[in-house]
Coordinates of C-alpha atoms in Angstrom, one line a residue:
M1 CA -9.5 -46.0 3.2
H2 CA -12.4 -44.2 4.0
T3 CA -15.5 -46.3 5.2
P4 CA -18.5 -46.0 2.1
L5 CA -21.5 -44.4 3.1
N6 CA -24.1 -46.5 4.5
A7 CA -27.4 -46.3 3.2
S8 CA -30.4 -48.1 3.8
A9 CA -34.3 -48.3 3.9
T10 CA -35.9 -48.4 7.5
T11 CA -39.0 -47.9 9.2
A12 CA -39.6 -44.9 11.7
G13 CA -39.9 -47.5 14.2
T14 CA -36.5 -49.6 13.6
L15 CA -34.6 -45.9 13.5
L16 CA -36.1 -44.5 16.6
S17 CA -35.8 -47.4 18.8
S18 CA -32.2 -48.2 17.7
S19 CA -30.4 -45.3 19.1
T20 CA -30.7 -41.6 20.7
F21 CA -30.6 -38.7 18.6
E22 CA -29.5 -35.2 19.0
V23 CA -30.1 -32.2 16.7
P24 CA -26.7 -30.2 16.7
P25 CA -26.3 -26.9 17.0
Y26 CA -25.1 -26.2 13.3
Q27 CA -28.1 -27.6 12.1
R28 CA -31.3 -24.5 11.2
E29 CA -33.7 -24.3 14.0
Y30 CA -37.2 -26.3 13.6
S31 CA -38.7 -24.0 11.1
W32 CA -42.1 -25.5 10.2
L33 CA -45.1 -23.5 10.7
E34 CA -48.9 -24.3 10.1
D35 CA -48.8 -25.1 6.5
E36 CA -46.0 -27.7 6.8
V37 CA -47.4 -29.3 10.0
V38 CA -50.9 -29.8 8.0
E39 CA -49.4 -31.3 5.2
F40 CA -47.4 -33.3 7.2
W41 CA -50.5 -35.1 9.1
T42 CA -52.6 -34.9 5.9
D43 CA -50.2 -36.7 4.1
L44 CA -50.0 -39.3 7.0
S45 CA -53.4 -39.6 7.4
H46 CA -54.2 -40.3 3.8
A47 CA -51.6 -43.2 3.9
L48 CA -52.9 -44.7 7.0
G49 CA -54.2 -47.6 4.9
D50 CA -51.2 -47.9 2.9
D51 CA -48.7 -51.0 3.2
S52 CA -46.0 -48.3 2.9
Y53 CA -45.1 -44.5 3.1
F54 CA -41.7 -42.9 2.4
L55 CA -41.2 -39.9 4.8
G56 CA -38.2 -38.8 3.1
L57 CA -34.4 -38.7 3.5
V58 CA -32.2 -38.4 6.8
I59 CA -29.0 -38.1 7.1
L60 CA -27.0 -39.3 10.3
T61 CA -23.7 -39.0 12.0
D62 CA -22.5 -41.1 15.1
E63 CA -20.7 -39.1 17.8
Q64 CA -19.9 -41.2 20.8
G65 CA -22.8 -43.4 20.3
I66 CA -25.3 -40.5 19.6
K67 CA -26.9 -40.4 16.5
Q68 CA -26.3 -36.4 15.1
V69 CA -29.2 -35.3 12.5
V70 CA -27.4 -33.8 9.7
D71 CA -30.4 -33.7 7.7
G72 CA -34.1 -34.2 8.2
Q73 CA -34.9 -33.0 12.0
Q74 CA -37.9 -31.0 10.5
R75 CA -39.5 -34.7 9.9
I76 CA -37.9 -36.2 12.8
L77 CA -38.8 -33.6 15.1
T78 CA -42.5 -33.4 13.9
L79 CA -43.0 -37.2 14.0
T80 CA -41.7 -37.4 17.5
L81 CA -44.6 -34.8 18.5
L82 CA -46.9 -36.7 16.9
A83 CA -45.8 -39.9 19.0
A84 CA -46.0 -38.1 21.8
A85 CA -49.6 -37.1 21.1
L86 CA -50.3 -40.8 20.4
Y87 CA -48.4 -41.3 24.0
H88 CA -50.9 -39.3 25.8
E89 CA -53.9 -40.1 24.2
A90 CA -53.3 -43.8 24.6
K91 CA -52.5 -43.3 28.6
E92 CA -55.6 -41.0 28.7
R93 CA -57.9 -43.7 27.1
G94 CA -56.5 -46.4 29.0
R95 CA -54.4 -48.4 26.7
N96 CA -51.4 -48.5 28.8
A97 CA -49.5 -51.3 27.1
L98 CA -49.5 -49.6 23.7
A99 CA -48.8 -46.3 25.5
E100 CA -45.6 -48.1 26.8
R101 CA -44.6 -49.5 23.5
V102 CA -44.9 -46.0 21.9
Q103 CA -42.9 -44.3 24.6
A104 CA -40.0 -46.9 24.3
D105 CA -40.0 -47.1 20.7
F106 CA -40.2 -43.1 20.1
L107 CA -39.9 -41.1 23.1
R108 CA -37.5 -42.9 25.6
S109 CA -34.5 -45.1 25.8
I110 CA -33.4 -47.5 28.6
D111 CA -30.1 -47.5 30.1
Y112 CA -29.3 -51.1 30.6
E113 CA -26.3 -50.6 33.2
T114 CA -28.7 -48.1 35.6
D115 CA -32.2 -48.4 34.9
D116 CA -32.8 -44.9 33.8
T117 CA -34.5 -43.7 31.1
N118 CA -33.1 -40.9 28.5
P119 CA -35.2 -39.1 25.8
R120 CA -34.6 -40.5 22.1
V121 CA -34.7 -37.0 20.7
T122 CA -32.9 -34.0 22.3
L123 CA -31.9 -30.5 21.1
S124 CA -28.6 -28.6 21.9
D125 CA -30.4 -25.5 22.9
E126 CA -31.3 -26.2 26.5
A127 CA -34.3 -23.8 27.0
D128 CA -35.7 -25.5 23.5
N129 CA -35.1 -28.8 24.7
E130 CA -36.5 -28.5 28.1
T131 CA -40.0 -27.5 26.1
L132 CA -39.6 -30.4 24.1
Q133 CA -38.9 -32.8 26.8
E134 CA -42.0 -31.5 28.6
I135 CA -44.4 -31.8 26.0
L136 CA -43.1 -35.9 25.6
E137 CA -43.2 -36.3 29.2
S138 CA -46.7 -34.5 29.9
G139 CA -48.1 -32.8 26.9
V140 CA -48.1 -29.4 28.6
V141 CA -45.3 -26.9 29.2
S142 CA -45.1 -25.3 32.8
K143 CA -46.0 -22.1 33.3
K144 CA -42.4 -21.3 34.4
N145 CA -41.1 -22.5 31.3
K146 CA -44.2 -21.1 28.9
S147 CA -43.5 -17.4 30.7
K148 CA -39.8 -17.3 28.9
I149 CA -41.0 -18.4 25.5
A150 CA -40.9 -15.9 22.8
E151 CA -43.6 -15.6 20.0
D152 CA -41.5 -16.5 17.0
S153 CA -39.2 -18.8 19.0
L154 CA -38.5 -22.6 18.2
S155 CA -40.3 -23.7 21.3
Q156 CA -43.2 -21.6 20.2
R157 CA -43.3 -23.4 16.8
M158 CA -42.9 -26.8 18.7
L159 CA -45.8 -25.9 21.2
D160 CA -48.0 -24.9 17.9
A161 CA -47.1 -28.2 16.0
Y162 CA -47.7 -30.2 19.0
S163 CA -51.1 -28.6 19.8
F164 CA -52.1 -28.9 16.2
L165 CA -51.2 -32.8 16.0
R166 CA -52.9 -33.4 19.3
E167 CA -56.1 -32.1 18.3
S168 CA -56.1 -33.6 14.7
L169 CA -55.3 -37.2 16.6
K170 CA -58.5 -36.5 18.8
S171 CA -60.4 -35.9 15.9
D172 CA -59.6 -38.8 14.3
L173 CA -59.6 -40.8 17.2
S174 CA -63.4 -39.8 18.1
D175 CA -65.2 -42.9 16.2
D176 CA -63.4 -45.6 17.6
P177 CA -60.7 -44.6 19.9
F178 CA -59.4 -48.1 20.8
K179 CA -59.0 -49.4 17.0
R180 CA -57.5 -46.0 15.7
L181 CA -55.1 -45.7 18.4
G182 CA -53.8 -49.2 17.3
I183 CA -53.8 -48.7 13.7
W184 CA -51.6 -45.2 13.9
T185 CA -49.3 -46.9 16.2
D186 CA -48.6 -49.7 13.6
F187 CA -48.5 -47.1 11.0
I188 CA -45.9 -45.0 12.2
T189 CA -44.1 -48.0 13.8
N190 CA -44.1 -50.5 10.9
R191 CA -45.3 -48.7 7.7
L192 CA -43.5 -45.5 7.7
Y193 CA -40.2 -45.5 6.3
F194 CA -37.1 -43.2 5.7
A195 CA -34.1 -43.4 3.6
V196 CA -31.1 -43.5 5.9
F197 CA -27.5 -42.5 5.3
V198 CA -25.2 -42.6 8.4
H199 CA -22.2 -40.5 7.5
P200 CA -19.0 -42.6 8.5
D201 CA -16.8 -39.5 9.4
P202 CA -18.6 -37.2 12.2
A203 CA -16.0 -34.6 11.4
S204 CA -17.1 -34.2 8.0
A205 CA -20.9 -33.9 8.9
Y206 CA -21.1 -30.3 8.4
R207 CA -19.9 -30.2 4.9
V208 CA -22.7 -33.0 4.2
F209 CA -25.0 -30.7 5.9
E210 CA -24.1 -27.9 4.0
V211 CA -24.6 -29.8 0.3
I212 CA -27.4 -31.0 1.1
N213 CA -29.3 -28.0 2.0
T214 CA -28.4 -26.0 -1.3
R215 CA -31.7 -27.8 -2.3
G216 CA -34.8 -26.6 -1.0
R217 CA -34.9 -23.4 1.3
E218 CA -31.6 -22.0 1.2
L219 CA -29.3 -21.4 3.7
T220 CA -28.2 -18.0 4.8
T221 CA -24.5 -16.6 5.0
A222 CA -25.4 -16.2 8.9
D223 CA -26.5 -20.2 9.1
L224 CA -23.6 -21.1 6.9
L225 CA -21.0 -19.1 8.9
K226 CA -22.6 -20.4 12.4
N227 CA -22.5 -24.0 10.9
Y228 CA -18.9 -23.6 9.9
V229 CA -17.6 -22.5 13.2
L230 CA -19.7 -24.7 15.3
S231 CA -18.5 -27.6 13.0
Q232 CA -14.7 -26.7 13.8
T233 CA -15.3 -26.7 17.6
P234 CA -14.6 -29.6 19.5
K235 CA -18.2 -31.3 21.0
G236 CA -17.5 -30.5 24.7
Q237 CA -17.2 -26.9 24.0
R238 CA -20.1 -26.4 21.3
E239 CA -23.1 -25.6 23.4
K240 CA -21.0 -22.6 25.2
R241 CA -19.6 -21.3 21.7
Y242 CA -23.4 -21.8 20.3
Q243 CA -24.5 -19.9 23.4
H244 CA -21.8 -17.0 22.5
W245 CA -23.0 -16.7 18.9
K246 CA -26.2 -16.2 20.1
E247 CA -25.2 -13.6 22.5
I248 CA -23.2 -11.8 19.6
A249 CA -25.7 -12.2 17.1
S250 CA -28.6 -11.1 19.2
P251 CA -28.6 -7.4 18.7
F252 CA -28.9 -7.7 15.3
N253 CA -32.2 -10.1 15.3
G254 CA -34.7 -7.2 14.8
S255 CA -32.7 -6.0 11.6
G256 CA -32.7 -9.6 10.0
S257 CA -29.7 -12.0 9.3
N258 CA -27.9 -9.6 6.6
S259 CA -27.2 -7.0 9.2
F260 CA -25.4 -9.5 11.3
V261 CA -23.7 -10.8 8.2
Q262 CA -22.4 -7.4 7.3
Y263 CA -21.1 -6.7 11.0
I264 CA -18.8 -9.9 10.4
R265 CA -17.8 -8.8 6.8
H266 CA -16.9 -5.3 8.3
V267 CA -14.9 -7.0 11.2
V268 CA -13.3 -9.4 9.0
T269 CA -12.3 -6.2 6.4
V270 CA -10.4 -4.7 9.0
Q271 CA -7.5 -7.4 9.2
G272 CA -8.3 -9.2 5.8
G273 CA -9.0 -6.1 3.5
H274 CA -12.0 -5.9 1.3
I275 CA -14.2 -8.8 1.4
L276 CA -17.2 -9.1 -1.2
P277 CA -20.6 -10.3 0.2
K278 CA -20.7 -13.1 -1.9
D279 CA -17.1 -14.5 -1.0
L280 CA -17.4 -14.1 3.1
F281 CA -18.4 -17.5 3.5
D282 CA -15.9 -19.2 1.0
F283 CA -12.9 -16.9 2.5
L284 CA -13.7 -17.7 6.2
A285 CA -14.2 -21.5 5.6
Q286 CA -11.3 -21.5 3.4
R287 CA -13.5 -22.8 0.2
T288 CA -11.3 -20.6 -2.1
T289 CA -7.9 -18.8 -2.0
F290 CA -7.6 -15.0 -1.7
S291 CA -4.3 -13.2 -2.9
N292 CA -2.7 -11.5 0.3
K293 CA -5.7 -12.5 2.5
Q294 CA -5.7 -14.7 5.4
P295 CA -9.2 -15.5 7.1
P296 CA -9.2 -15.8 10.7
N297 CA -9.5 -19.1 12.5
P298 CA -12.7 -19.9 14.2
N299 CA -11.4 -19.0 17.3
Q300 CA -10.0 -15.8 15.9
L301 CA -13.3 -14.7 14.6
M302 CA -15.6 -15.1 17.7
E303 CA -12.5 -13.0 19.5
L304 CA -12.7 -10.2 17.0
L305 CA -16.6 -10.1 16.7
D306 CA -16.7 -9.8 20.5
V307 CA -14.3 -7.4 21.1
N308 CA -15.8 -5.2 18.3
L309 CA -19.2 -5.3 19.0
P310 CA -19.8 -2.5 21.9
L311 CA -18.2 -0.1 19.3
Y312 CA -19.8 -1.4 16.1
L313 CA -23.3 -1.4 17.7
Q314 CA -22.9 2.5 18.8
M315 CA -22.3 2.8 15.1
V316 CA -25.2 1.7 14.3
D317 CA -27.0 3.5 16.9
P318 CA -25.3 6.2 18.7
S319 CA -27.7 6.6 21.5
L320 CA -26.4 3.1 22.8
D321 CA -24.0 3.0 26.0
G322 CA -20.4 1.8 24.7
P323 CA -16.6 3.0 24.5
A324 CA -17.0 5.9 22.1
E325 CA -16.6 9.6 22.7
P326 CA -19.5 12.0 22.2
D327 CA -17.6 13.8 19.4
A328 CA -17.3 10.4 17.7
L329 CA -21.0 9.5 18.2
K330 CA -21.6 12.7 16.4
I331 CA -19.7 11.3 13.3
F332 CA -21.7 7.8 13.7
A333 CA -24.9 9.7 13.5
A334 CA -24.0 12.0 10.7
L335 CA -23.1 9.1 8.5
N336 CA -26.1 7.2 9.6
S337 CA -28.3 10.5 8.6
L338 CA -26.5 10.2 5.1
G339 CA -27.0 6.5 4.7
V340 CA -23.3 5.6 4.6
I341 CA -22.3 2.3 6.1
S342 CA -19.3 0.9 3.9
V343 CA -16.9 3.1 5.8
R344 CA -17.2 1.2 9.1
P345 CA -14.4 -0.7 9.1
I346 CA -12.2 2.2 8.5
L347 CA -14.0 3.6 11.5
L348 CA -13.3 0.6 13.5
A349 CA -9.5 0.5 12.5
I350 CA -8.9 4.3 13.4
A351 CA -11.0 3.9 16.8
S352 CA -7.8 2.4 18.1
T353 CA -5.1 4.6 16.8
P354 CA -3.8 8.1 18.2
S355 CA -6.0 11.1 17.3
S356 CA -8.6 8.7 16.2
L357 CA -11.2 11.8 16.3
E358 CA -9.3 13.6 13.7
G359 CA -8.8 10.5 11.4
M360 CA -12.8 10.0 11.6
L361 CA -13.4 13.4 10.7
Y362 CA -11.4 13.1 8.0
I363 CA -13.6 10.0 6.7
L364 CA -16.9 12.0 7.3
R365 CA -15.5 15.2 4.9
L366 CA -14.5 12.3 2.5
V367 CA -18.1 10.7 2.4
V368 CA -19.7 14.2 2.5
R369 CA -17.6 15.6 -0.5
R370 CA -17.8 12.6 -2.6
I371 CA -21.3 12.1 -2.1
V372 CA -21.6 15.6 -3.6
V373 CA -19.5 15.5 -6.5
G374 CA -19.2 11.6 -7.4
N375 CA -20.5 8.3 -6.7
L376 CA -20.0 7.2 -3.1
G377 CA -21.4 3.4 -3.7
T378 CA -19.2 2.0 -6.3
G379 CA -17.9 -1.2 -5.4
N380 CA -14.6 0.1 -6.3
V381 CA -14.6 2.9 -3.9
E382 CA -16.1 0.4 -1.1
R383 CA -13.0 -1.7 -2.1
R384 CA -10.6 1.1 -1.4
F385 CA -12.2 1.9 1.9
G386 CA -11.5 -1.6 2.9
E387 CA -8.0 -2.1 1.8
A388 CA -7.8 1.4 3.6
A389 CA -9.3 0.1 6.8
K390 CA -6.4 -2.9 6.5
K391 CA -3.5 -0.5 6.1
V392 CA -4.8 1.5 9.3
H393 CA -4.9 -1.8 11.2
D394 CA -1.7 -3.1 9.8
E395 CA 0.3 0.3 10.6
G396 CA -1.3 1.4 14.0
V397 CA -1.8 5.0 12.4
W398 CA -4.5 6.4 10.2
T399 CA -2.8 9.1 8.5
G400 CA -1.2 7.2 5.8
I401 CA -4.6 6.5 4.2
Q402 CA -4.6 10.3 3.4
E403 CA -2.3 9.9 -0.1
D404 CA -3.9 6.6 -0.8
L405 CA -7.3 8.4 -1.2
A406 CA -6.4 11.6 -2.1
D407 CA -7.9 11.2 -5.6
L408 CA -11.4 10.3 -4.4
I409 CA -11.5 14.2 -2.8
P410 CA -12.7 17.0 -5.2
T411 CA -11.5 20.3 -5.0
K412 CA -13.7 23.3 -3.1
D413 CA -15.0 24.8 -6.6
E414 CA -15.9 21.3 -7.9
F415 CA -17.7 20.8 -4.7
S416 CA -19.6 24.2 -5.0
D417 CA -20.5 23.7 -8.2
Q418 CA -22.1 20.4 -8.0
L419 CA -24.0 20.9 -5.1
R420 CA -25.8 24.0 -6.4
K421 CA -26.8 22.0 -9.5
R422 CA -27.2 18.4 -8.7
S423 CA -30.7 16.5 -7.5
F424 CA -30.1 14.6 -4.2
N425 CA -32.0 12.7 -2.1
K426 CA -34.1 14.4 1.2
A427 CA -31.5 12.7 3.5
V428 CA -28.5 14.1 1.8
L429 CA -30.4 17.7 1.3
T430 CA -31.6 17.7 4.9
F431 CA -28.0 17.0 6.1
L432 CA -26.2 19.6 4.1
R433 CA -29.0 22.3 5.0
R434 CA -28.7 21.6 9.0
S435 CA -24.7 21.9 8.5
I436 CA -24.7 25.2 6.4
I437 CA -27.4 26.5 9.4
E438 CA -24.9 25.6 12.0
S439 CA -21.6 25.8 10.5
S440 CA -21.0 22.0 11.6
E441 CA -19.8 19.2 10.2
T442 CA -22.1 16.9 12.9
P443 CA -24.8 19.4 12.8
E444 CA -28.1 18.6 15.4
S445 CA -30.9 16.7 14.1
L446 CA -33.7 20.0 13.6
G447 CA -36.4 20.8 11.6
T448 CA -37.4 18.7 8.8
L449 CA -36.6 19.6 5.1
H450 CA -39.5 20.9 2.7
F451 CA -38.9 21.8 -0.9
I452 CA -40.1 25.4 -1.4
R453 CA -41.7 24.6 -4.7
P454 CA -43.0 20.9 -4.4
R455 CA -43.8 18.3 -7.1
Q456 CA -47.3 18.7 -8.9
A457 CA -47.6 22.1 -8.1
E458 CA -49.9 22.9 -10.9
D459 CA -50.8 26.3 -9.4
W460 CA -47.3 27.7 -8.9
E461 CA -46.7 30.7 -11.1
G462 CA -43.4 31.3 -13.1
F463 CA -42.0 27.5 -12.3
S464 CA -42.5 25.4 -15.3
E465 CA -42.6 21.7 -15.2
E466 CA -39.0 21.7 -17.2
D467 CA -37.3 24.0 -14.4
D468 CA -38.9 21.8 -11.7
N469 CA -37.6 18.7 -13.0
F470 CA -34.5 20.5 -13.4
W471 CA -34.1 22.2 -9.9
G472 CA -37.0 21.2 -8.1
N473 CA -34.5 18.6 -5.8
T474 CA -31.8 20.9 -5.5
I475 CA -30.4 22.4 -2.3
G476 CA -31.6 25.8 -3.4
N477 CA -35.0 24.9 -3.4
T478 CA -35.2 23.5 0.4
I479 CA -36.1 24.9 3.8
L480 CA -36.0 23.3 7.1
S481 CA -38.9 23.7 9.3
T482 CA -40.7 22.7 12.6
L483 CA -43.5 21.1 10.6
E484 CA -43.4 17.6 10.1
R485 CA -45.8 17.6 7.0
R486 CA -46.6 20.4 4.6
P487 CA -49.7 22.0 5.3
K488 CA -52.4 22.7 3.2
G489 CA -52.6 26.2 1.0
A490 CA -48.7 25.7 0.4
S491 CA -48.9 24.7 -3.1
T492 CA -48.3 28.8 -4.2
W493 CA -45.6 30.9 -3.3
E494 CA -47.9 33.2 -1.5
G495 CA -49.4 30.4 0.2
F496 CA -45.6 29.0 1.1
K497 CA -44.9 32.4 2.5
E498 CA -47.9 32.4 5.0
N499 CA -48.1 29.1 5.7
I500 CA -44.3 27.4 6.0
L501 CA -41.9 30.7 6.2
H502 CA -42.7 31.4 9.5
T503 CA -41.9 27.7 10.8
A504 CA -38.5 28.2 9.4
I505 CA -35.9 26.7 12.0
Q506 CA -33.9 29.2 13.8
G507 CA -30.9 30.1 11.5
E508 CA -32.7 29.3 8.3
W509 CA -32.3 32.0 5.6
T510 CA -35.7 33.5 5.7
S511 CA -34.9 36.9 5.3
R512 CA -33.2 35.9 1.9
L513 CA -36.7 33.9 0.7
E514 CA -38.5 37.0 1.8
S515 CA -36.8 39.3 -0.9
F516 CA -37.9 37.3 -3.9
D517 CA -41.4 38.5 -5.1
E518 CA -41.5 35.7 -7.4
W519 CA -40.0 31.9 -6.8
N520 CA -39.1 30.8 -10.1
A521 CA -35.9 29.0 -11.1
Q522 CA -33.9 32.0 -11.1
A523 CA -34.3 32.5 -7.3
V524 CA -33.4 28.8 -7.0
I525 CA -30.4 29.0 -8.9
S526 CA -29.4 32.6 -7.0
V527 CA -29.9 31.0 -3.5
G528 CA -28.3 27.5 -4.6
N529 CA -25.3 29.4 -5.5
E530 CA -25.0 31.2 -2.1
L531 CA -26.1 28.0 -0.2
S532 CA -23.4 25.9 -2.0
E533 CA -20.5 28.2 -1.2
A534 CA -21.8 28.2 2.5
A535 CA -21.6 24.7 2.3
A536 CA -17.9 24.9 0.9
N537 CA -16.8 27.0 3.6
V538 CA -18.3 24.4 6.2
W539 CA -16.6 21.3 4.5
Y540 CA -13.2 22.9 3.2

């Protein structure tokens, strides 16, 4: 029979003086910025004369005598920083007995067997905890530690919060320091209350955390996945796994948590088949059963993320060092220039099969043909790519997916017909024009694409607005130039020939363009027909 949840209203002094507390690695990092800390200080300073003030809910669980903070770390940590400010102000102003009381209740506990003192509150991350303990011990951070603190880090946010609280307290104490120190210490010790829930089952602490944090600031999928993995890790191994998780996630930090989650989903897709983004957490945490899909356990997941990371990072940035061959890097660069990431699970799967380069080229051809003729971005197409990745992984060869995906590939005539008349974005047109000029499926990144007749070219004769709406963004109306920006005076056909045509990259169809006396819809159609036929010869 489960022990019922123990709930009580407790003063801050009683709560903090009764135990030691650890913010576990599955918690979100301390995230309060200036606005939240200012609000915290303002609320407390306005309530200073009240009989009581309710600071909010705290959920704890007990692991080997240390209270794990499941929910409420922002308030506990900020209150600890305020207590540190009180302690250091009391020491400076000669109120040593009061300073010792603050330290005993809020900052350090005594080990009665050894007479050692230990921090009341610690953080799981070693570097951040070092910053916190230096603040509590001396009110400043050593130069050695400060030089390692990143601008938008947990340590910096704690330093900023402490600095604000210390300066605000100094200002508050200015009229009567002796009396105000006593008022503040009495307030946070005896009249500041928490509602405290102590969860009886440490193993389920993560589930409590997950439920509680569905309100307020929503947890990201990256948060949830990290929390789940760490919650399933034995306590003695959590710090090592936490650091391992951070190492894997760090290359994606600059592009946000979604790119890291995307990597996790792609790696999981290789073994489990297509998983929708919204289902990823439920799948891995086994919240929902998916037919014919078995999620990796946390140990297996970490191994998969570790093993696949070097190659995947090269898919994201082909300039990085890693295991991929130069020809494979060209394929990655081609797909990136097209903005296609949905095939990365297939590429991961193919990479470890015989004739992998041929398989990757097959995927690139399929992608380009599909972009020209159909819609590559539909959910159904991505699902089929995901299932194909699993098939390659399971069978150890890539050739079997050719039959499965054959219906996605248009004929050469369909490709040519659609390319000459469809409008495409600049990225697609740039890539296709480069592939035509170089007769290559993995062309170099040469030249900037310009439309021969640009939008809003009111002085362009023989090219109506209706013609522009239909033909303006088609391949026949493009040129690759060494100029990054369109120069002035190029808003007419004569101006284009004078200012842009001579800047065309080597291999461009300049002679063909010079043959036209007027650039109109018929000229675009004529050149477009020739370009689309040339492209079809490259891609088929």
